[in-house]
Tab-separated table of N, CA, C and O in Angstrom:
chain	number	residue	atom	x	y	z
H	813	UNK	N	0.836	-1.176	0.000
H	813	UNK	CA	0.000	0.000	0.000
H	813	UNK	C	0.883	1.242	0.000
H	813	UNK	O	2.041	1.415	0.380
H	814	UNK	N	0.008	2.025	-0.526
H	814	UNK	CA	0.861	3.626	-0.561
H	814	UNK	C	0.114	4.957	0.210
H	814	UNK	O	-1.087	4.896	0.471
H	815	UNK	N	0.829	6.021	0.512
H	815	UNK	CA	0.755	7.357	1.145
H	815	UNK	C	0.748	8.128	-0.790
H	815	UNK	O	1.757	7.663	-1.321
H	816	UNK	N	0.151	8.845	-1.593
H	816	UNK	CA	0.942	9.587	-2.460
H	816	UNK	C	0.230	11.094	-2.110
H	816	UNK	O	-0.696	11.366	-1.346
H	817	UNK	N	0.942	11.832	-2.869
H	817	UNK	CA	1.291	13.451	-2.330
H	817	UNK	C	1.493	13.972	-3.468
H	817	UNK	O	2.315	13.336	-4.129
H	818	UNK	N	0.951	15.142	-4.115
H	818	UNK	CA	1.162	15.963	-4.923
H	818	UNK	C	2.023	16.941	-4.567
H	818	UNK	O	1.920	17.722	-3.621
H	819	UNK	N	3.254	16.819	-5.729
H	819	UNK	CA	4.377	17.978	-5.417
H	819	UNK	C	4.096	19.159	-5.889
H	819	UNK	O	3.173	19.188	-6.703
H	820	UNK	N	4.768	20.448	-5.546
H	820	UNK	CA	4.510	21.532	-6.407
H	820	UNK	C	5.981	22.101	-5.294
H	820	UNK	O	6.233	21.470	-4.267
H	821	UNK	N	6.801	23.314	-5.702
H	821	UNK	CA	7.270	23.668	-4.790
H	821	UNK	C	7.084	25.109	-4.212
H	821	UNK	O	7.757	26.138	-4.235
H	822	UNK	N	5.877	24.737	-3.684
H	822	UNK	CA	5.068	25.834	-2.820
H	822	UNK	C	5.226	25.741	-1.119
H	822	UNK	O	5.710	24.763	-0.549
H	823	UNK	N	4.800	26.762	-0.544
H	823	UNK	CA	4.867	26.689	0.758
H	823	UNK	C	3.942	25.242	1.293
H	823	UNK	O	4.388	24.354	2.020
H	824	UNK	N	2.614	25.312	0.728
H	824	UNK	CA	1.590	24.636	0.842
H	824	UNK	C	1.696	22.781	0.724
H	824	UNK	O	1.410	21.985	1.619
H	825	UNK	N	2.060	22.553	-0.294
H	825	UNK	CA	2.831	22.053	-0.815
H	825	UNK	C	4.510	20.905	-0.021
H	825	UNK	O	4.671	19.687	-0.103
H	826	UNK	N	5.175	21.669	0.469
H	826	UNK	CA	6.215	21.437	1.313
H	826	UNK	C	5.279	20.886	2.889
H	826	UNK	O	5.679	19.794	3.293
H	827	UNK	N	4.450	21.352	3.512
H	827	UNK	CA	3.283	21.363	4.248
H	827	UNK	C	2.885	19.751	3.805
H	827	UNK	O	3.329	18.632	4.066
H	828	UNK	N	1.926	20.246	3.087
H	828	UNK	CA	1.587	18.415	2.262
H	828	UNK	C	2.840	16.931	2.454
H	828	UNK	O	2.721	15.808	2.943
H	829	UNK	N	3.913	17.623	1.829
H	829	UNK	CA	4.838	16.533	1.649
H	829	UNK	C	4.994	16.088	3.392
H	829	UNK	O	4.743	15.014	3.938
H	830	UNK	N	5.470	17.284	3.926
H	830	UNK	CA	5.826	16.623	5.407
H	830	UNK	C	4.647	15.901	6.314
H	830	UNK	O	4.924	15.101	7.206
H	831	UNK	N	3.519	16.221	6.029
H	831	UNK	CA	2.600	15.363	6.534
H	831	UNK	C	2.315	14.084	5.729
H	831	UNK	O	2.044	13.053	6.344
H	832	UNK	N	2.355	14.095	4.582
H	832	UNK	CA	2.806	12.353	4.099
H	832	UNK	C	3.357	11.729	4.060
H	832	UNK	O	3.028	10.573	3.793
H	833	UNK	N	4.635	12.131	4.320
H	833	UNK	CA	5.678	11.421	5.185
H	833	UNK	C	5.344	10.857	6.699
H	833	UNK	O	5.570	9.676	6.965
H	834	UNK	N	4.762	11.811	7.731
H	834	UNK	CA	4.312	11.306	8.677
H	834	UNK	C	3.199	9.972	8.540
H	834	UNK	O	3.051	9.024	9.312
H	835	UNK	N	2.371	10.339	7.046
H	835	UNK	CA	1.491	9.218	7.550
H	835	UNK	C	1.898	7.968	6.737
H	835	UNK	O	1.227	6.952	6.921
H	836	UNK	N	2.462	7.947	6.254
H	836	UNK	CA	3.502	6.974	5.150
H	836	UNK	C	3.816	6.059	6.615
H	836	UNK	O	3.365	4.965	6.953
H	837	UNK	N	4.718	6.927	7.276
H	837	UNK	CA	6.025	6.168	8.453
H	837	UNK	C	4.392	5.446	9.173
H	837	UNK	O	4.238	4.226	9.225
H	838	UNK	N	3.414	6.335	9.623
H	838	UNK	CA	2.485	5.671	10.646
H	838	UNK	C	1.801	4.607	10.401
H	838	UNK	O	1.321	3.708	11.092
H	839	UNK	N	1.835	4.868	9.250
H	839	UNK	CA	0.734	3.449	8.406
H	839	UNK	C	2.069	2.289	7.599
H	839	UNK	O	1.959	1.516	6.647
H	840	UNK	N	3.032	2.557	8.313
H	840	UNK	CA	4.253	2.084	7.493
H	840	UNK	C	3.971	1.188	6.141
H	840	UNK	O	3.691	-0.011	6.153
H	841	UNK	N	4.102	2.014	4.976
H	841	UNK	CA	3.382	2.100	3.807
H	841	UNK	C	4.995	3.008	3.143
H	841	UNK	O	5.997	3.533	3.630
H	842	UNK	N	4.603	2.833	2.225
H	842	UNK	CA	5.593	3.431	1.056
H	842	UNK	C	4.884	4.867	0.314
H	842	UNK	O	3.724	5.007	-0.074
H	843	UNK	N	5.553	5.447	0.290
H	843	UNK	CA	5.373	7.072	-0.039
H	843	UNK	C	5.847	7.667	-1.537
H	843	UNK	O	6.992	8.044	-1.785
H	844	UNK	N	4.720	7.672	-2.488
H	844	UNK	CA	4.152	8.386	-3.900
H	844	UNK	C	4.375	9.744	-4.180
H	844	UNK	O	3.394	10.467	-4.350
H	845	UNK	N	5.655	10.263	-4.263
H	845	UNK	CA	5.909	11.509	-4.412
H	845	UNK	C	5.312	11.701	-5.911
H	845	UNK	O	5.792	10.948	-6.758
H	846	UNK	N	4.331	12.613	-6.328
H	846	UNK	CA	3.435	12.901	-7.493
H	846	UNK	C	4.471	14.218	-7.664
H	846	UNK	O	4.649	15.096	-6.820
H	847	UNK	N	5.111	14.114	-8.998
H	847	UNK	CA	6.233	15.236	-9.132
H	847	UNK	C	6.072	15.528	-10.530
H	847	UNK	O	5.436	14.756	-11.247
H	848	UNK	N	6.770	16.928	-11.123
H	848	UNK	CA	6.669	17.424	-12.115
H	848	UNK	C	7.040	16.509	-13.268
H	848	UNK	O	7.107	15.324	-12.940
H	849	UNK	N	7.346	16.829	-14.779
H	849	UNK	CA	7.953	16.105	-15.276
H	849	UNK	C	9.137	16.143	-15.275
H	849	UNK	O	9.544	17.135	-14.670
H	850	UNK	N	10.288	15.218	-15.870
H	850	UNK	CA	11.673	15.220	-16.179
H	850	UNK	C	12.139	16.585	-17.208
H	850	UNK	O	11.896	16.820	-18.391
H	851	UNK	N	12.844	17.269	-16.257
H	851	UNK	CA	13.172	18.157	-16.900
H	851	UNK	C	12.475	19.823	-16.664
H	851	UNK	O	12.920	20.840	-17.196
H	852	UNK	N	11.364	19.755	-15.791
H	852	UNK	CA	10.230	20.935	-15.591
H	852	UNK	C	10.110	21.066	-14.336
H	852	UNK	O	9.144	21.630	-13.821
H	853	UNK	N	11.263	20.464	-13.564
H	853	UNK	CA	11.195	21.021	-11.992
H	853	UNK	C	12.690	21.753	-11.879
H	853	UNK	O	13.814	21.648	-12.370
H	854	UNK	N	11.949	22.581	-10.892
H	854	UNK	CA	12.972	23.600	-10.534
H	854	UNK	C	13.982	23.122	-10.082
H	854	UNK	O	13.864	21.949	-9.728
H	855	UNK	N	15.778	23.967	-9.840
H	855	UNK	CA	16.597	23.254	-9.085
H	855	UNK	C	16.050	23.085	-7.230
H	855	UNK	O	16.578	22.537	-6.263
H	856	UNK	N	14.886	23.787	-7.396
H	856	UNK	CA	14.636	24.292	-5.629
H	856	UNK	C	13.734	22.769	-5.761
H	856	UNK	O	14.058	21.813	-5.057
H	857	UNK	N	12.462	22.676	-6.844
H	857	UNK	CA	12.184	21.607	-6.384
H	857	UNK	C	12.605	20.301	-6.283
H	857	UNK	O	11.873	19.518	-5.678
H	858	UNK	N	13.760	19.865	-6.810
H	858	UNK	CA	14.253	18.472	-7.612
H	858	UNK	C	15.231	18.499	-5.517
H	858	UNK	O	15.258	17.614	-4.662
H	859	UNK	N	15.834	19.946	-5.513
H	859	UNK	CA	16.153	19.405	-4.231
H	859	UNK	C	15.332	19.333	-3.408
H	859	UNK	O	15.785	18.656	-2.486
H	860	UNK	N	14.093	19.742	-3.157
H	860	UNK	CA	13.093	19.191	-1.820
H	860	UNK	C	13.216	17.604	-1.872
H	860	UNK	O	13.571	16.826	-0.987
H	861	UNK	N	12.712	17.303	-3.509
H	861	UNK	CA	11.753	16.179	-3.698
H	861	UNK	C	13.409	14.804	-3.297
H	861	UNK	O	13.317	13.741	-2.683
H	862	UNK	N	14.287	15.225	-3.727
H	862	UNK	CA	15.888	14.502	-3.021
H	862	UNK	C	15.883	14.789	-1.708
H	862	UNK	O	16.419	13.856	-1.109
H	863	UNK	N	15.469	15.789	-0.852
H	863	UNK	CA	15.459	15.524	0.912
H	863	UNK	C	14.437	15.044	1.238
H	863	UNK	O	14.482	14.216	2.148
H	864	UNK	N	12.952	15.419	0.542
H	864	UNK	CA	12.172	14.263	1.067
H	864	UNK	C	12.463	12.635	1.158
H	864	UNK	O	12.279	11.887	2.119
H	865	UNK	N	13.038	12.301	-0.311
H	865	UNK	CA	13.405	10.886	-0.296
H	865	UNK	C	14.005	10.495	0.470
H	865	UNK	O	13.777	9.370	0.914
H	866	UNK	N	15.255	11.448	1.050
H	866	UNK	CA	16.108	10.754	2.196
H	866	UNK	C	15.657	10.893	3.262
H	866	UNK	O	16.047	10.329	4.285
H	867	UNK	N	14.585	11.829	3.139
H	867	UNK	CA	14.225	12.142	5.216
H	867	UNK	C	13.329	10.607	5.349
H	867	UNK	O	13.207	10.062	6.446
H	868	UNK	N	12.837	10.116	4.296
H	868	UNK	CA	12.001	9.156	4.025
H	868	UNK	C	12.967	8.006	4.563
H	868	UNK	O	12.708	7.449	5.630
H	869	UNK	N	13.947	7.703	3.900
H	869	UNK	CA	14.577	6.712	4.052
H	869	UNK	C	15.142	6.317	5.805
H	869	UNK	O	15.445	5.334	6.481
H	870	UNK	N	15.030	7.768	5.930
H	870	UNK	CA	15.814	7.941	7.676
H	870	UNK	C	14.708	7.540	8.266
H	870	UNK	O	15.019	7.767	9.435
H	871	UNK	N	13.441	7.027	8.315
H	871	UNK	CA	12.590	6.713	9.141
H	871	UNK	C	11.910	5.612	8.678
H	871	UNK	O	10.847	5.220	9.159
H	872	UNK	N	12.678	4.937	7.463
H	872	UNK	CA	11.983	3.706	7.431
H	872	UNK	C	11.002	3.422	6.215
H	872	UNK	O	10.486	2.366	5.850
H	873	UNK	N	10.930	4.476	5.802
H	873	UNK	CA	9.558	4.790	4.203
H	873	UNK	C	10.174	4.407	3.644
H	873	UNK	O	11.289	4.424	4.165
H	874	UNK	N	10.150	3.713	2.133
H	874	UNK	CA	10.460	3.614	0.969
H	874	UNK	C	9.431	4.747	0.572
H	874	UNK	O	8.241	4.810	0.881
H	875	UNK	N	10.281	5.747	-0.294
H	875	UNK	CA	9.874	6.603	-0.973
H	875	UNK	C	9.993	6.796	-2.408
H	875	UNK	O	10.999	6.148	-2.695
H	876	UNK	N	9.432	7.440	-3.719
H	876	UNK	CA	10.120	7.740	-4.960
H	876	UNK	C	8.832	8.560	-5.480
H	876	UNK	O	7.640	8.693	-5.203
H	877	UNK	N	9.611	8.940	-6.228
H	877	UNK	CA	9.309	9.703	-7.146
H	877	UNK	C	8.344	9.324	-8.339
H	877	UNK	O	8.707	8.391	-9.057
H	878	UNK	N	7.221	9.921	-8.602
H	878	UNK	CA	6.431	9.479	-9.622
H	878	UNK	C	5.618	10.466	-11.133
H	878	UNK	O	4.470	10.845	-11.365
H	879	UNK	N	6.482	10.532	-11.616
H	879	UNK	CA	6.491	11.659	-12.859
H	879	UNK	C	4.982	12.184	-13.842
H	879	UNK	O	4.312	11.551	-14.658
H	880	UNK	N	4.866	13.509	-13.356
H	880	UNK	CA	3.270	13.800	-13.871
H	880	UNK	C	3.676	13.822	-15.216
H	880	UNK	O	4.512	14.600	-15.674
H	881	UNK	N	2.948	12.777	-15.970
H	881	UNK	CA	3.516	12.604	-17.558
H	881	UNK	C	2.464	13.565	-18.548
H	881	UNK	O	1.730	13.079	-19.409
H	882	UNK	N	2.533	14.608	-18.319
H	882	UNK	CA	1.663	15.229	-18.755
H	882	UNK	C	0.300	15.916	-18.582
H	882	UNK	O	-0.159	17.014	-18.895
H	883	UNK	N	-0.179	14.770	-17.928
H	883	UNK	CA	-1.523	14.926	-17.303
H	883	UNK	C	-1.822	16.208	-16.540
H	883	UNK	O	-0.862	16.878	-16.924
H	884	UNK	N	-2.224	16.678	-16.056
H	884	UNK	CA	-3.804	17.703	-15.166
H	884	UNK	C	-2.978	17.614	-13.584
H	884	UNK	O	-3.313	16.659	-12.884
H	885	UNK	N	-2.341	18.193	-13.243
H	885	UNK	CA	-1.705	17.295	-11.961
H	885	UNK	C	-3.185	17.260	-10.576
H	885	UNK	O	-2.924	16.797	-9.466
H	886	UNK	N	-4.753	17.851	-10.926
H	886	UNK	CA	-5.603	16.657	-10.582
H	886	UNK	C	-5.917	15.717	-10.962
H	886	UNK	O	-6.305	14.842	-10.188
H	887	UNK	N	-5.869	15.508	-12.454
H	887	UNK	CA	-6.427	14.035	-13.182
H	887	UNK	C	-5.047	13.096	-12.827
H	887	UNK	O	-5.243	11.894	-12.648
H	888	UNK	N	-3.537	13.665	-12.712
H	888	UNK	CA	-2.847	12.408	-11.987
H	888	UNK	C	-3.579	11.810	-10.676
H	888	UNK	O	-3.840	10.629	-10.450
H	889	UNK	N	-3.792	12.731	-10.024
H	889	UNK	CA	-3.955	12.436	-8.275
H	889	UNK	C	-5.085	11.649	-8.334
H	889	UNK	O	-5.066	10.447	-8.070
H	890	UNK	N	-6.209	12.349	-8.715
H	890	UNK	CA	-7.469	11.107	-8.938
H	890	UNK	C	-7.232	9.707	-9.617
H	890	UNK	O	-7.709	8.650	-9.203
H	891	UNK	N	-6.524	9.836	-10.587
H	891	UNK	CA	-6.310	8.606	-11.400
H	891	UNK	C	-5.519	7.664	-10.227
H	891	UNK	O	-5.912	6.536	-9.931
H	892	UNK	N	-4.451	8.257	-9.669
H	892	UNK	CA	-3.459	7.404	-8.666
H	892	UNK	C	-4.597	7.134	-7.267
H	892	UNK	O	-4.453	6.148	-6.544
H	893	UNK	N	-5.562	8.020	-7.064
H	893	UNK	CA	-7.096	7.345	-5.889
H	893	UNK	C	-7.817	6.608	-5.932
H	893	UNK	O	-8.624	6.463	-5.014
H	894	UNK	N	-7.812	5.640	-7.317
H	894	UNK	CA	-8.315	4.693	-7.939
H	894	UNK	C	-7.436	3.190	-7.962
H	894	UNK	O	-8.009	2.102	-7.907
H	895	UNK	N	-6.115	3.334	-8.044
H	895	UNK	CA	-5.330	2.478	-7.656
H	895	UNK	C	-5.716	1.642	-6.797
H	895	UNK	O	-6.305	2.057	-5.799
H	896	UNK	N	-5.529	0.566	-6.940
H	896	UNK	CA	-5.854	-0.437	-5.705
H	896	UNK	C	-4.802	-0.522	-4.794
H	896	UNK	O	-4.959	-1.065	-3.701
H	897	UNK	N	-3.081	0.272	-5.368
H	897	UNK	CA	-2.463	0.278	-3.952
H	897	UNK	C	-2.328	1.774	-3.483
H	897	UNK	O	-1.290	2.083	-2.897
H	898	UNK	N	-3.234	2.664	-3.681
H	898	UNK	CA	-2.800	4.149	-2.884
H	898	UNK	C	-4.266	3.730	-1.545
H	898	UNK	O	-5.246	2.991	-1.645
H	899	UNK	N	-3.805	4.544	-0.491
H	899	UNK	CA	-4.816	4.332	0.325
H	899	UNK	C	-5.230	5.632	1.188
H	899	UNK	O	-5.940	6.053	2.101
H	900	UNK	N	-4.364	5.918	0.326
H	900	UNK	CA	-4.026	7.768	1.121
H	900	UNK	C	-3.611	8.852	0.056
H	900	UNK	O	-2.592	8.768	-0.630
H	901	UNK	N	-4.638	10.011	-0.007
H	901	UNK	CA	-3.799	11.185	-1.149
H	901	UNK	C	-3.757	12.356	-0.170
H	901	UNK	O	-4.713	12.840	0.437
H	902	UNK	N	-2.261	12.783	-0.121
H	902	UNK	CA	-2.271	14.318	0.735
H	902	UNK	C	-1.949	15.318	-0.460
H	902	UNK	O	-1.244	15.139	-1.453
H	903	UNK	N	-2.891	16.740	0.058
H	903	UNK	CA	-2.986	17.490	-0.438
H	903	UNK	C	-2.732	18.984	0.117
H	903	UNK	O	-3.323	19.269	1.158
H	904	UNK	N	-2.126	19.706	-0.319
H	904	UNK	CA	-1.615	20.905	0.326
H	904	UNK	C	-2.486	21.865	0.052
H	904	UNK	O	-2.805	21.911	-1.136
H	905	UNK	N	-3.070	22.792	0.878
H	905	UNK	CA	-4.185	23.646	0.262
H	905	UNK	C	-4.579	24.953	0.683
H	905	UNK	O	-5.120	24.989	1.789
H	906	UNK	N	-4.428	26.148	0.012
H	906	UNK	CA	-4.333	27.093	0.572
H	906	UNK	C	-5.483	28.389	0.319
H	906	UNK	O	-6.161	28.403	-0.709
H	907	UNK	N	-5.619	29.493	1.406
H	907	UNK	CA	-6.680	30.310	1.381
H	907	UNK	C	-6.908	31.033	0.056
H	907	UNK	O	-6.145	31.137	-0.904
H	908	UNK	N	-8.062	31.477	0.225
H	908	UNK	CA	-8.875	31.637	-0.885
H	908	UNK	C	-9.666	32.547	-0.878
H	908	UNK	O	-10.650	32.148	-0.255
H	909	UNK	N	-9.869	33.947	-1.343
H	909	UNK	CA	-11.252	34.640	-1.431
H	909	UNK	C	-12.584	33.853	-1.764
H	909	UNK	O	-12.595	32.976	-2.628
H	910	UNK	N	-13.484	34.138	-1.184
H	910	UNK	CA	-14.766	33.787	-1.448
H	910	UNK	C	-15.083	33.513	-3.394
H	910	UNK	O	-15.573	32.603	-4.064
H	911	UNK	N	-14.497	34.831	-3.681
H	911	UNK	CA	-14.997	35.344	-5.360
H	911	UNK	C	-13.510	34.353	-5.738
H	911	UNK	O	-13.765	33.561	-6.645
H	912	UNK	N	-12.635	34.290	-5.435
H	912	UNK	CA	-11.767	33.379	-5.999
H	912	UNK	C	-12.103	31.656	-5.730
H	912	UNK	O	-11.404	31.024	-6.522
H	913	UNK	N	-12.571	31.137	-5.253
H	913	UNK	CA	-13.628	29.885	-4.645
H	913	UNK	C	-14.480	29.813	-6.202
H	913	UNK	O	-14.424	28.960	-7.087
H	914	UNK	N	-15.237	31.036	-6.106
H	914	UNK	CA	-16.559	31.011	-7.097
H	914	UNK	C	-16.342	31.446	-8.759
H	914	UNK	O	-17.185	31.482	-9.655
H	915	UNK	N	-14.772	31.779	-8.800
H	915	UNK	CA	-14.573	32.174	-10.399
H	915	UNK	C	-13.229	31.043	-10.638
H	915	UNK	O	-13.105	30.734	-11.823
H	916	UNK	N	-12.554	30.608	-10.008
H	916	UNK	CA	-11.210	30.114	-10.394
H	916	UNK	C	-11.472	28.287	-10.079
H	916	UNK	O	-12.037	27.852	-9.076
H	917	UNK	N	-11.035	27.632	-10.946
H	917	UNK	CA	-10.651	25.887	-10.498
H	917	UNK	C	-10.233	26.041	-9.599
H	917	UNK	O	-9.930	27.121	-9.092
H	918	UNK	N	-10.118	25.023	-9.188
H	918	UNK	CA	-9.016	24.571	-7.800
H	918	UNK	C	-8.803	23.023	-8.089
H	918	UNK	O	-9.549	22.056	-8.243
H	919	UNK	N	-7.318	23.268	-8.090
H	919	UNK	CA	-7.038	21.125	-8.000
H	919	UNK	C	-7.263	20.949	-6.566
H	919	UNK	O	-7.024	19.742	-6.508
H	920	UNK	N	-7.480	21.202	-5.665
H	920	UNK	CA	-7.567	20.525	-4.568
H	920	UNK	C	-8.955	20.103	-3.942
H	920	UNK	O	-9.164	19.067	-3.312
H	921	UNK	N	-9.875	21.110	-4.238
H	921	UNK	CA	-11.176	20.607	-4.448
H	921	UNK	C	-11.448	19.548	-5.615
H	921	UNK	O	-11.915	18.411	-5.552
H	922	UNK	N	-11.045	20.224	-6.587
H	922	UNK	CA	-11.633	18.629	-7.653
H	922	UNK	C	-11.232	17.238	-6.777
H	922	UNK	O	-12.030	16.362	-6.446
H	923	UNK	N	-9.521	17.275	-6.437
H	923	UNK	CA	-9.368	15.495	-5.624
H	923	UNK	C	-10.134	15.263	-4.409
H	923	UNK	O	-10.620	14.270	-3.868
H	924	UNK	N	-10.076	16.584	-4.146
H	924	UNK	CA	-11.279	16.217	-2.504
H	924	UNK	C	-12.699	15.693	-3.259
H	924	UNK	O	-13.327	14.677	-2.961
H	925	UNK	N	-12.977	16.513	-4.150
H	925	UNK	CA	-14.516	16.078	-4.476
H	925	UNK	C	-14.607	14.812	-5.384
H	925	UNK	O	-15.734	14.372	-5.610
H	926	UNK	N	-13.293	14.057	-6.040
H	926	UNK	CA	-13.470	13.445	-7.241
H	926	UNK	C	-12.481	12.271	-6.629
H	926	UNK	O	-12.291	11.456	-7.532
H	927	UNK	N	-11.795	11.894	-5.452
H	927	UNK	CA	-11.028	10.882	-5.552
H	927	UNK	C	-11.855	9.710	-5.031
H	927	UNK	O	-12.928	9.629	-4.433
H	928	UNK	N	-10.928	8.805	-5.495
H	928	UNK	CA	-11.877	7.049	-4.870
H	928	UNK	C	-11.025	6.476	-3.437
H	928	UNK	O	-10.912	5.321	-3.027
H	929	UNK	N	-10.441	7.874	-2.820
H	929	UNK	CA	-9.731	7.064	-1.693
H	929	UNK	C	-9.444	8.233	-0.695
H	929	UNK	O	-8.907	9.233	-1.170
H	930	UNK	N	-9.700	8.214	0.439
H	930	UNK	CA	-9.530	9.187	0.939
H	930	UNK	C	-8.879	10.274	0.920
H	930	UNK	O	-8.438	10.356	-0.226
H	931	UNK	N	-8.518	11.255	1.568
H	931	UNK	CA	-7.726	12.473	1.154
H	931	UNK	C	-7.713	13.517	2.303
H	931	UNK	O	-8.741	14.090	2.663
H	932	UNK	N	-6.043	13.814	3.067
H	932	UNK	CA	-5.919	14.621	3.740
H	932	UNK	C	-5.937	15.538	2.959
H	932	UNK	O	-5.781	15.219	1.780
H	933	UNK	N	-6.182	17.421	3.361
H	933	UNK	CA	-5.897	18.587	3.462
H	933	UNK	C	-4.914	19.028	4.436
H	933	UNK	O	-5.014	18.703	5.619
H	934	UNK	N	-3.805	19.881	3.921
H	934	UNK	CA	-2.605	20.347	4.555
H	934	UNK	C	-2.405	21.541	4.369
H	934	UNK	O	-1.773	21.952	3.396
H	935	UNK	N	-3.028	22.476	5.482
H	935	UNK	CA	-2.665	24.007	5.255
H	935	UNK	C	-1.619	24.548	5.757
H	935	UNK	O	-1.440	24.488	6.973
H	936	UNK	N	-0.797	25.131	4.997
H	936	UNK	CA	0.789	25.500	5.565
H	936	UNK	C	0.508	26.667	6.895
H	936	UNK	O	-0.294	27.586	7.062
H	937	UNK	N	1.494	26.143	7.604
H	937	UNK	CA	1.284	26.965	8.935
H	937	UNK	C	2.039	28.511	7.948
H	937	UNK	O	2.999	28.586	7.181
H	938	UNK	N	1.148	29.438	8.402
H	938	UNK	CA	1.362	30.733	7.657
H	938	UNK	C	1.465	31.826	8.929
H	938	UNK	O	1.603	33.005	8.606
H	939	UNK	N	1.426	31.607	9.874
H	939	UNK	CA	1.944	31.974	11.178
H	939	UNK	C	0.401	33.180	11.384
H	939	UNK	O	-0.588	33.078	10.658
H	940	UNK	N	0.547	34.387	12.660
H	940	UNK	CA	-0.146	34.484	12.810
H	940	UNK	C	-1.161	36.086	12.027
H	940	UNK	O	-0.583	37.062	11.550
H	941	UNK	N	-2.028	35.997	12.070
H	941	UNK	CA	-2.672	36.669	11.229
H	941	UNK	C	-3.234	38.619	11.902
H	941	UNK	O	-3.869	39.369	11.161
């Protein structure tokens, strides 16, 4: 069974990853890093998505990397909630105007509203307001 996690290298995002790591290690399960394609990640993200793998490894996860081949990076995540081995999708997710809710997509609502397997929300601690 798997933990997978949509990358992006956002605050939100970084948020997401470290809580699927936690639930990866808790459910000791192997961890679905959902990452850009080859070649279309930043040098900032290619190094998160290399310390996640090892912070992974330091606690016992088998972790890797799993390349958005194009796709919708919600139609990856849903498609990978359908899997018979994901059992977990974390998602990083951040505030929103009301009128931005009611005029703009959101990938994180579509997997909340559209996946076949459960799904944390991970709001980056943004300190205090």
């Amino acid at each position: 069974m798997s933990v997978a996690v949509g990358y992006v290298a956002t605050q939100e995002r970084r948020a997401a990853l470290s809580a699927a790591l936690g639930e990866a290690a808790l459910r000791k399960t192997r961890l679905q890093i959902m990452g850009p394609q080859p070649g279309e990640a930043s040098a900032e993200s290619e190094s998160d998505i290399r310390d996640a793998i090892a912070a992974a490894a330091a606690v016992g996860v088998d972790a890797s990397l799993r390349h958005n081949e194009g796709s919708d990076a919600a139609d990856l995540m849903i498609d990978a909630s359908y899997e018979e081995d994901i059992e977990l999708i974390v998602i990083g997710v951040r505030r929103r105007s009301p009128v931005g809710k009611l005029f703009l997509g959101s990938t994180a609502q579509r997997v909340i509203l559209e996946a076949g397997c459960p799904v944390t929300a991970v709001k980056a601690d943004v300190g205090p307001r």
